[in-house]
PDB file of C-alpha atoms in Angstrom:
ATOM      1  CA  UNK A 134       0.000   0.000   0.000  1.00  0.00           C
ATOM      2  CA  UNK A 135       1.443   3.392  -0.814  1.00  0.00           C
ATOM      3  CA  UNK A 136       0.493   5.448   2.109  1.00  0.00           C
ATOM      4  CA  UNK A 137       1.894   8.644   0.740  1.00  0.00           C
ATOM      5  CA  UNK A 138      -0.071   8.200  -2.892  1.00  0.00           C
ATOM      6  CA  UNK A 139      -3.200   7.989  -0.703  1.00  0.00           C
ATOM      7  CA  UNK A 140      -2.497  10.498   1.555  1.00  0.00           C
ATOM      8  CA  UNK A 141      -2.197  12.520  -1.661  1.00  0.00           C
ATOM      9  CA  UNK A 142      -4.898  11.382  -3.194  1.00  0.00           C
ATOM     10  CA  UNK A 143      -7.433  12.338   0.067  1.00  0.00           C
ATOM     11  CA  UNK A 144      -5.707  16.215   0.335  1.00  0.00           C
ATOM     12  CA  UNK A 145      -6.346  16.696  -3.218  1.00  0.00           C
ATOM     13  CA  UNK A 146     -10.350  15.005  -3.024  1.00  0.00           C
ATOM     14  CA  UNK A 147     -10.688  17.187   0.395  1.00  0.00           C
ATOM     15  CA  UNK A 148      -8.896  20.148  -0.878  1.00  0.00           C
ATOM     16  CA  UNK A 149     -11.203  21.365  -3.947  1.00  0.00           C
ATOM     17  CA  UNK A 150     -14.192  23.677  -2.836  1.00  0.00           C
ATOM     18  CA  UNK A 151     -16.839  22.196  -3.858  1.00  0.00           C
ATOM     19  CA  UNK A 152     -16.339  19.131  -2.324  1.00  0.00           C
ATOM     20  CA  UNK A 153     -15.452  20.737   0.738  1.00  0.00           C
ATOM     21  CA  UNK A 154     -18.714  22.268   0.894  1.00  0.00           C
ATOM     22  CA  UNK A 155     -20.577  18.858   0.011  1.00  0.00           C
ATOM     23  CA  UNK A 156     -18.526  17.337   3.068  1.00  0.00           C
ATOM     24  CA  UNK A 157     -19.749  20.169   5.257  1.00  0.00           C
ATOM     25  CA  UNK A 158     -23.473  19.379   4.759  1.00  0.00           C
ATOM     26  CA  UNK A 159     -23.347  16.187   5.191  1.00  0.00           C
ATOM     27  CA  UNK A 160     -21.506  16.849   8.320  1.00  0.00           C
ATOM     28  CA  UNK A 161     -24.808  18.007   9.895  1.00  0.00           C
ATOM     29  CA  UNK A 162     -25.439  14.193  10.094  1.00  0.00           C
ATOM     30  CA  UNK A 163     -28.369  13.630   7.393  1.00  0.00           C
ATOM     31  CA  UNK A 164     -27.977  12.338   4.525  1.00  0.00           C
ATOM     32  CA  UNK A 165     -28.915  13.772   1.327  1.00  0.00           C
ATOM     33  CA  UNK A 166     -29.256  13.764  -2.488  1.00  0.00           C
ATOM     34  CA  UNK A 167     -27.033  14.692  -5.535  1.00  0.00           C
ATOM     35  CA  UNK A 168     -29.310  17.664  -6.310  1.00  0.00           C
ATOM     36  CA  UNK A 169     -29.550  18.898  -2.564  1.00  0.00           C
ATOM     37  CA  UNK A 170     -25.603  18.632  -2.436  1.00  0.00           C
ATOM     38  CA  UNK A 171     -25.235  20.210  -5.709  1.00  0.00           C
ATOM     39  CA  UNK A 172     -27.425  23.564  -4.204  1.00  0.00           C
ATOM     40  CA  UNK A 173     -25.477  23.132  -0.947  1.00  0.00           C
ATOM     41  CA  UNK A 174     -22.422  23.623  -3.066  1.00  0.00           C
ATOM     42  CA  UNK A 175     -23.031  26.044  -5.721  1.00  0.00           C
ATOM     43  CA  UNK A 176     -22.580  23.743  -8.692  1.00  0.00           C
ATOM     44  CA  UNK A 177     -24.757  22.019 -11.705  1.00  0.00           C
ATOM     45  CA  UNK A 178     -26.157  19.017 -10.934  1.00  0.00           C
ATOM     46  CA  UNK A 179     -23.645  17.151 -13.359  1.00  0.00           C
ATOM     47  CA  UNK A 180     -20.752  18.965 -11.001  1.00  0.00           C
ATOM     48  CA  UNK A 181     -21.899  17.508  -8.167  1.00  0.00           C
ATOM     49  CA  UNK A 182     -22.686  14.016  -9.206  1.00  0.00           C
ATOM     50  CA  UNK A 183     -18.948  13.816 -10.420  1.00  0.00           C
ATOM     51  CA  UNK A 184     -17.485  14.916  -7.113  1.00  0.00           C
ATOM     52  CA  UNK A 185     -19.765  12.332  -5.258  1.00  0.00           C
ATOM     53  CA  UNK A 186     -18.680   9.661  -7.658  1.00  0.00           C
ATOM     54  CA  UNK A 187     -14.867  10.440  -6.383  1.00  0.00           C
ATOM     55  CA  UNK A 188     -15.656  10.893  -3.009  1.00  0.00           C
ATOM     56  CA  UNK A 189     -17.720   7.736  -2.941  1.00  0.00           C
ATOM     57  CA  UNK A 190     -14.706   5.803  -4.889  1.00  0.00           C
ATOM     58  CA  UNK A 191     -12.088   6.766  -2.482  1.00  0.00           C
ATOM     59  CA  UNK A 192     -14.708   5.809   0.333  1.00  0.00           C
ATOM     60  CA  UNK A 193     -15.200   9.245   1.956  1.00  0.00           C
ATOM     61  CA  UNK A 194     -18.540   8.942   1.354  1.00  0.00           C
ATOM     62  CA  UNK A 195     -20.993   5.772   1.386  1.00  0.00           C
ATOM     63  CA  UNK A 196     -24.663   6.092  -1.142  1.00  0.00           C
ATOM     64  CA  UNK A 197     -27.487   3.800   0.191  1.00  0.00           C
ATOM     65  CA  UNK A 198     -30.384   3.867  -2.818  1.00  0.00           C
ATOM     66  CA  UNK A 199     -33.828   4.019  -2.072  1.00  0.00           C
ATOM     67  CA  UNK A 200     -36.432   3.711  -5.016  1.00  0.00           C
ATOM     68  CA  UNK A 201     -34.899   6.185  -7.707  1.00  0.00           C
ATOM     69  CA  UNK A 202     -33.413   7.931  -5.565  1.00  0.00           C
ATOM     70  CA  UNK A 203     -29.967   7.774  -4.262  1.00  0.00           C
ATOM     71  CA  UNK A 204     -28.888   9.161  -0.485  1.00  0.00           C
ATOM     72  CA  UNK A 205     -25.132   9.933   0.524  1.00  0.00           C
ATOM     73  CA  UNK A 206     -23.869  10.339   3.400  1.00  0.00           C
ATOM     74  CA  UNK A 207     -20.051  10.524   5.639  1.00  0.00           C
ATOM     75  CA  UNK A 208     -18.595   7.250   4.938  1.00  0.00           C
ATOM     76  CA  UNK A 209     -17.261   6.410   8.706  1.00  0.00           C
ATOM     77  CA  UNK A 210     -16.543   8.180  12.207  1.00  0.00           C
ATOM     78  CA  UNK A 211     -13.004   8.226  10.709  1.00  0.00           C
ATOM     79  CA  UNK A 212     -13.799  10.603   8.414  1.00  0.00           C
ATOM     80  CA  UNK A 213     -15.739  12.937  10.709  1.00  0.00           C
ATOM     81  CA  UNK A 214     -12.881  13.145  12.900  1.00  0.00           C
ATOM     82  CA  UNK A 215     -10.922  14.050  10.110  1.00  0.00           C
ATOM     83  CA  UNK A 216     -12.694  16.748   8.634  1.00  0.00           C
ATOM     84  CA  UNK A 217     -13.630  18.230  12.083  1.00  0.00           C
ATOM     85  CA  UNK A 218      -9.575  18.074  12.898  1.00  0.00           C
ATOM     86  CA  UNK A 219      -9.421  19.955   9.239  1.00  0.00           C
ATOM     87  CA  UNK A 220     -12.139  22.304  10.562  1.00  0.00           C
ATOM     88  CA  UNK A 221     -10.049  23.409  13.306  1.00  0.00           C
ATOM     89  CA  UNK A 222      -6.546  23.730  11.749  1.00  0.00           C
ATOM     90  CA  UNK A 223      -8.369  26.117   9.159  1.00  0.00           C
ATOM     91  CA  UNK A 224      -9.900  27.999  11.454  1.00  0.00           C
ATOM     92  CA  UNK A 225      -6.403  28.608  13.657  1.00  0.00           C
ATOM     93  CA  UNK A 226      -3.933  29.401  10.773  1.00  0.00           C
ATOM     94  CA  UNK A 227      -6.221  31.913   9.089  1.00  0.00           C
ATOM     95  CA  UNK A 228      -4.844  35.481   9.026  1.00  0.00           C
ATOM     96  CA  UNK A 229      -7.512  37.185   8.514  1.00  0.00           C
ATOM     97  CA  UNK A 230      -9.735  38.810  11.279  1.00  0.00           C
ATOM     98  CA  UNK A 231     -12.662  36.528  11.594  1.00  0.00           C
ATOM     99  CA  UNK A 232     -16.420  38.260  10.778  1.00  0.00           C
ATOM    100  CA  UNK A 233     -18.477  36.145  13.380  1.00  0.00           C
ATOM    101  CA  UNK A 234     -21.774  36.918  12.031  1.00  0.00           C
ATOM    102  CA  UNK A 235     -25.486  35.890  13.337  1.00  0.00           C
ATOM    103  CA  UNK A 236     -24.770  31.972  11.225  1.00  0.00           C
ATOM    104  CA  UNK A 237     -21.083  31.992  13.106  1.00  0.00           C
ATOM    105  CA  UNK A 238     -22.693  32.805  16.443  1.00  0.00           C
ATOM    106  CA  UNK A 239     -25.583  29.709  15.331  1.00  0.00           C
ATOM    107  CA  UNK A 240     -22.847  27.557  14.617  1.00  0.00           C
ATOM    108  CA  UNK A 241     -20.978  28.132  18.178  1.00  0.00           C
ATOM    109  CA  UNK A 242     -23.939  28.206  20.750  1.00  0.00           C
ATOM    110  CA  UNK A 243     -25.087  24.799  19.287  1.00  0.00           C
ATOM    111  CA  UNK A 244     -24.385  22.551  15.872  1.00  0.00           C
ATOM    112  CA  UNK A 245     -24.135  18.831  14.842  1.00  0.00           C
ATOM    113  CA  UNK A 246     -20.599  17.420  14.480  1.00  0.00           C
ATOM    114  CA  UNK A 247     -22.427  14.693  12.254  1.00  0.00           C
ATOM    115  CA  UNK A 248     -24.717  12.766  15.006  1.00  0.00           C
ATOM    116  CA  UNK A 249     -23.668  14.400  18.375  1.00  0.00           C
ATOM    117  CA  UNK A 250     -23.536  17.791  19.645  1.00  0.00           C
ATOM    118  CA  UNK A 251     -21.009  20.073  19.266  1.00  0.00           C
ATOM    119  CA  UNK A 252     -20.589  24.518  20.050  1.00  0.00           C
ATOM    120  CA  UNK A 253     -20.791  25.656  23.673  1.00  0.00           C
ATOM    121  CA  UNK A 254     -23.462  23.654  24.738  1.00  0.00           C
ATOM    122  CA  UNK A 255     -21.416  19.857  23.547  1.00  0.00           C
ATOM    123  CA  UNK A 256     -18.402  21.867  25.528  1.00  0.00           C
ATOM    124  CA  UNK A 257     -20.997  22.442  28.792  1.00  0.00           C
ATOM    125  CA  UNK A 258     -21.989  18.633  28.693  1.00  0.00           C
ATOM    126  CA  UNK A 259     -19.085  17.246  28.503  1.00  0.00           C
ATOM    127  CA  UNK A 260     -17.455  19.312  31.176  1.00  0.00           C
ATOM    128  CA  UNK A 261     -20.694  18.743  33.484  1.00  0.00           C
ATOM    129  CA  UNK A 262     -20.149  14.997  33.160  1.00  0.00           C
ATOM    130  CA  UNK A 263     -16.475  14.947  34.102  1.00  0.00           C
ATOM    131  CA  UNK A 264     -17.223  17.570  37.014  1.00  0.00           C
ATOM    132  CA  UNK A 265     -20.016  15.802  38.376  1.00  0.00           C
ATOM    133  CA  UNK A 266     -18.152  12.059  38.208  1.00  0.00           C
ATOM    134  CA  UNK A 267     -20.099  10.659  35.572  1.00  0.00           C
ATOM    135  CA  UNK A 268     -16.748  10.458  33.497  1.00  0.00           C
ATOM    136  CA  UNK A 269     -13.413   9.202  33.636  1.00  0.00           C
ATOM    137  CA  UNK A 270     -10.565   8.932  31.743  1.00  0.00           C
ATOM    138  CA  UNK A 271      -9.827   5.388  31.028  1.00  0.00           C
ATOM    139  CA  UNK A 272      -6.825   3.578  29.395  1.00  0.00           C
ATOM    140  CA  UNK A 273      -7.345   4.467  25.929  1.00  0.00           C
ATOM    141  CA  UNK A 274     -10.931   6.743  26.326  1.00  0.00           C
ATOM    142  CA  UNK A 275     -13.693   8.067  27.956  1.00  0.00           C
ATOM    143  CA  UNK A 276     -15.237   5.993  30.465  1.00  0.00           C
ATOM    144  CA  UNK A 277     -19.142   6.236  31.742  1.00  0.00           C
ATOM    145  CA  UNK A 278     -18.854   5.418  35.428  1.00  0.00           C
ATOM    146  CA  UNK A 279     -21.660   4.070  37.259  1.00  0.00           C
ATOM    147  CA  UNK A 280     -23.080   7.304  38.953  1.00  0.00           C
ATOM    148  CA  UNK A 281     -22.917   8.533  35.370  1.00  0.00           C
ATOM    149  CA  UNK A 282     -25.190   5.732  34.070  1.00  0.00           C
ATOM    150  CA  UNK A 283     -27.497   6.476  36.869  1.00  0.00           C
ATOM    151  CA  UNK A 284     -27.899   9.891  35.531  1.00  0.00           C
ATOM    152  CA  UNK A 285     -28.130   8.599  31.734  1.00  0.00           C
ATOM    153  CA  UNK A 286     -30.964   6.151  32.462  1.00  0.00           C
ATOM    154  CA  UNK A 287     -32.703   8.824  34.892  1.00  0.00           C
ATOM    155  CA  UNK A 288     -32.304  11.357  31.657  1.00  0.00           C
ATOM    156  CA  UNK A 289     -33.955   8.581  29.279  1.00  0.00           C
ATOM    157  CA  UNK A 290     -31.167   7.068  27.905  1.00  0.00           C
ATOM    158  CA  UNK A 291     -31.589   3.021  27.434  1.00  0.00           C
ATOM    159  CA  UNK A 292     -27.498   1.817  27.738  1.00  0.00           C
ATOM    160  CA  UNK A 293     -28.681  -1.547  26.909  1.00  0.00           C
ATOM    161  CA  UNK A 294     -30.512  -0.508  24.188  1.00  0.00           C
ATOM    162  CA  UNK A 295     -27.641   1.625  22.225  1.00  0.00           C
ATOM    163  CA  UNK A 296     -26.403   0.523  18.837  1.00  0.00           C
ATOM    164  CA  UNK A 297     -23.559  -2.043  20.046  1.00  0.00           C
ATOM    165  CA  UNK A 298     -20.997  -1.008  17.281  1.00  0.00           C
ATOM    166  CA  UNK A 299     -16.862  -0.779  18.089  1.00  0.00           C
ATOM    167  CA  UNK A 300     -17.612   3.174  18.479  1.00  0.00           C
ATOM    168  CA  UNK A 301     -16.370   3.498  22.131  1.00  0.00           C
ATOM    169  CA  UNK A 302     -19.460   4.469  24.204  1.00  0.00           C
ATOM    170  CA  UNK A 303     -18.036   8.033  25.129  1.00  0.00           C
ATOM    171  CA  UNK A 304     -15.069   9.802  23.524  1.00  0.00           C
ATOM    172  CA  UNK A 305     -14.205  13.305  23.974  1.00  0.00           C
ATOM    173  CA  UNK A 306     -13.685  14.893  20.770  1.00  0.00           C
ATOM    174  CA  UNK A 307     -11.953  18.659  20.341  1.00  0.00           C
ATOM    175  CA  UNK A 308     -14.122  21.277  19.672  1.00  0.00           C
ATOM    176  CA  UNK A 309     -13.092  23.660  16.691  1.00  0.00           C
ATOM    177  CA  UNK A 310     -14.993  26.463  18.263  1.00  0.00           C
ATOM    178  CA  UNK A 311     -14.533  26.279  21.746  1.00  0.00           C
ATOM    179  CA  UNK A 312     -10.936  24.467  21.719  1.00  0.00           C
ATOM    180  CA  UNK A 313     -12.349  22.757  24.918  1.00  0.00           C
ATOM    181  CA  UNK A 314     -13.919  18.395  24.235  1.00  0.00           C
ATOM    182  CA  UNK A 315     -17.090  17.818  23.560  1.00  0.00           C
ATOM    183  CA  UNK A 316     -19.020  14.540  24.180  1.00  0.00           C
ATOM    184  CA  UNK A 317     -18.490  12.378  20.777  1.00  0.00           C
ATOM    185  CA  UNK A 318     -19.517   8.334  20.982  1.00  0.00           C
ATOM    186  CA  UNK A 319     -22.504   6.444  20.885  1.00  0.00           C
ATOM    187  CA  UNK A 320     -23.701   8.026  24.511  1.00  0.00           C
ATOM    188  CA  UNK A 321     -22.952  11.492  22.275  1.00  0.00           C
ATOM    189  CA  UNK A 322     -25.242  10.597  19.684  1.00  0.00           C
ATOM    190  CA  UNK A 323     -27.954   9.012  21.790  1.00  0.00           C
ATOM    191  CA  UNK A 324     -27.695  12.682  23.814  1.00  0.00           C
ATOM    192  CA  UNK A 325     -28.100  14.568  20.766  1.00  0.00           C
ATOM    193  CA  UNK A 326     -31.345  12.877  19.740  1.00  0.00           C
ATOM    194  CA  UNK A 327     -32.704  12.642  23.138  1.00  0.00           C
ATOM    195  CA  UNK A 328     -32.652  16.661  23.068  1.00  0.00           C
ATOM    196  CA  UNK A 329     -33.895  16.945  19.698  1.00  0.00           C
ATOM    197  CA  UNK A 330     -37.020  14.588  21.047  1.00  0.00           C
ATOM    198  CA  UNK A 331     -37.419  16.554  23.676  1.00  0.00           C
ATOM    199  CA  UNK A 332     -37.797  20.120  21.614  1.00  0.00           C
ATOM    200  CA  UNK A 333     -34.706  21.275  23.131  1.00  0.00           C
ATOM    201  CA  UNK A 334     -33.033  21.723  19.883  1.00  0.00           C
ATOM    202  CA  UNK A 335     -33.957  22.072  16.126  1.00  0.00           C
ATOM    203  CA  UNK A 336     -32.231  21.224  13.452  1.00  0.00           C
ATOM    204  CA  UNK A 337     -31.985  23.993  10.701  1.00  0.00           C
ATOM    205  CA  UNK A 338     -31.985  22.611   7.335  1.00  0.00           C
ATOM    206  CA  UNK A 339     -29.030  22.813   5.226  1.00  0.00           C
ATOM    207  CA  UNK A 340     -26.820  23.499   8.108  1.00  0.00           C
ATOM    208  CA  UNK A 341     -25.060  21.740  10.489  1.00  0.00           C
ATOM    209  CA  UNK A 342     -26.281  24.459  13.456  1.00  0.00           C
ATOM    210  CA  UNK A 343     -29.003  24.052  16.346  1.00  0.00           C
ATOM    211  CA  UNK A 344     -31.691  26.489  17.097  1.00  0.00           C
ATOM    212  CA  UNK A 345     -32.113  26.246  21.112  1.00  0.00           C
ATOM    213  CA  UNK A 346     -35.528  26.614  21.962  1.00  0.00           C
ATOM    214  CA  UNK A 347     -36.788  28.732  25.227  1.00  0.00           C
ATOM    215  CA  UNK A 348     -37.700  25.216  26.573  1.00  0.00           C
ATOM    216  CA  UNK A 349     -34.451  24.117  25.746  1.00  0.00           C
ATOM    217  CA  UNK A 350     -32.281  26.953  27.394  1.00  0.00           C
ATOM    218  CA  UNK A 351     -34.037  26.149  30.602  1.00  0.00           C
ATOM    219  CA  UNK A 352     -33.918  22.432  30.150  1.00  0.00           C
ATOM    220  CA  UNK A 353     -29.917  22.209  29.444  1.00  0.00           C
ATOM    221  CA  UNK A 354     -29.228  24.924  31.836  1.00  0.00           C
ATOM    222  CA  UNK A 355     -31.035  22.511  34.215  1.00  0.00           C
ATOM    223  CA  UNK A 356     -29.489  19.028  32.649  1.00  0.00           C
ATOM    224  CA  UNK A 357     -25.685  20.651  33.329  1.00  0.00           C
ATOM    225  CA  UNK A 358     -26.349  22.145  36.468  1.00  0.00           C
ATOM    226  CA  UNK A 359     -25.333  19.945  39.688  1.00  0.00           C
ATOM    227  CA  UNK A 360     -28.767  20.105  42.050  1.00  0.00           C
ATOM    228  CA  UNK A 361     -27.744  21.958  45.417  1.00  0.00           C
ATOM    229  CA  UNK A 362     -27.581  19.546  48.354  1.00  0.00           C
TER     230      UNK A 362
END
């Protein structure tokens, strides 16, 4: 295998524009169509179905066809990490003074790093969990102690019922924005849809950002906030 050919190959599939902006919709953790990714990106229809033919090819990107139509979506957690590590390097060597507009400020409160939750409010989770002993850092990740289930099945969450998959359960993963770990991992994910389900956050379509409801400004504060003795 020639590592360096590949390597080559991936920097040159990540590094055109259009693609990049393909890969950042999908990031937002739903998969969608040739046509949706083609207005996502700015680019005819033909455009876009040859850059998700290449991205596909070199397994970026995995297409699951469902009566004429056909659905893509991130190939792998692998590839998240990736581009969200990309996401963050971009964002640190840039020279220019950074415009943080009313989309930027979206994107920071609250956003989908592709099926958990990312932006200030991933940051707040993940640091209420470790503060609170419902994490600890094991020999290669995060680990959910049992205090910390407690609190998961008392929020909801089924442990036993969780996709069983070799995702680790928790993993911290670095937030671009906040250059502090959110919660990543299967717990991560089921978090991020048990807040959605309970109208604390909306997805916004096209984007990877959150809208946080009134109910759910009062019901995170509440879910990251240690009860007083």
């Amino acid at each position: 295998m020639d590592i360096s050919a590949n390597l080559n190959r991936v920097a040159a599939l990540i590094g055109d524009r259009a693609r990049v902006d393909i890969l950042t919709a999908l990031m937002a953790g739903r998969a969608l169509t040739a046509t949706e990714l083609a207005e996502a990106a700015g680019v005819a229809r033909p455009t876009a179905s040859a850059h998700l033919s290449a991205l596909t090819e070199a397994r970026l990107l995995s297409v699951e066809k469902q009566g004429r139509h056909r659905y893509f979506r991130i190939a792998d957690d692998d590839v998240v990490r990736l581009l969200e590590d990309l996401m963050r390097v971009a964002y640190r060597i840039s020279d220019a003074p950074v415009s943080v507009g009313p989309s930027d400020l979206a994107l920071r409160k609250a956003r989908v790093c592709y099926d958990h939750l990312a932006g200030e409010w991933g940051v707040r989770v993940h640091d209420s969990f470790v503060r609170r002993g419902f994490l600890h850092l094991g020999d290669d990740d995060l680990q959910l102690t049992e205090r910390g289930r407690g609190f998961v099945a008392e929020a909801g969450i089924a442990l036993e019922a969780l996709p069983r998959t070799r995702r680790p359960l928790c993993r911290a993963c670095l937030d671009w924005s906040e250059r502090r770990h959110h919660l990543a991992g299967v717990l991560g994910a089921a978090l991020l849809d048990r807040f959605i389900a309970q109208g604390w956050l909306r997805r916004i379509q096209y984007s990877r950002a959150l809208n946080v409801t009134a109910r759910g400004q009062r019901g995170l504060a509440a879910f990251v906030e240690e009860p007083a003795p």
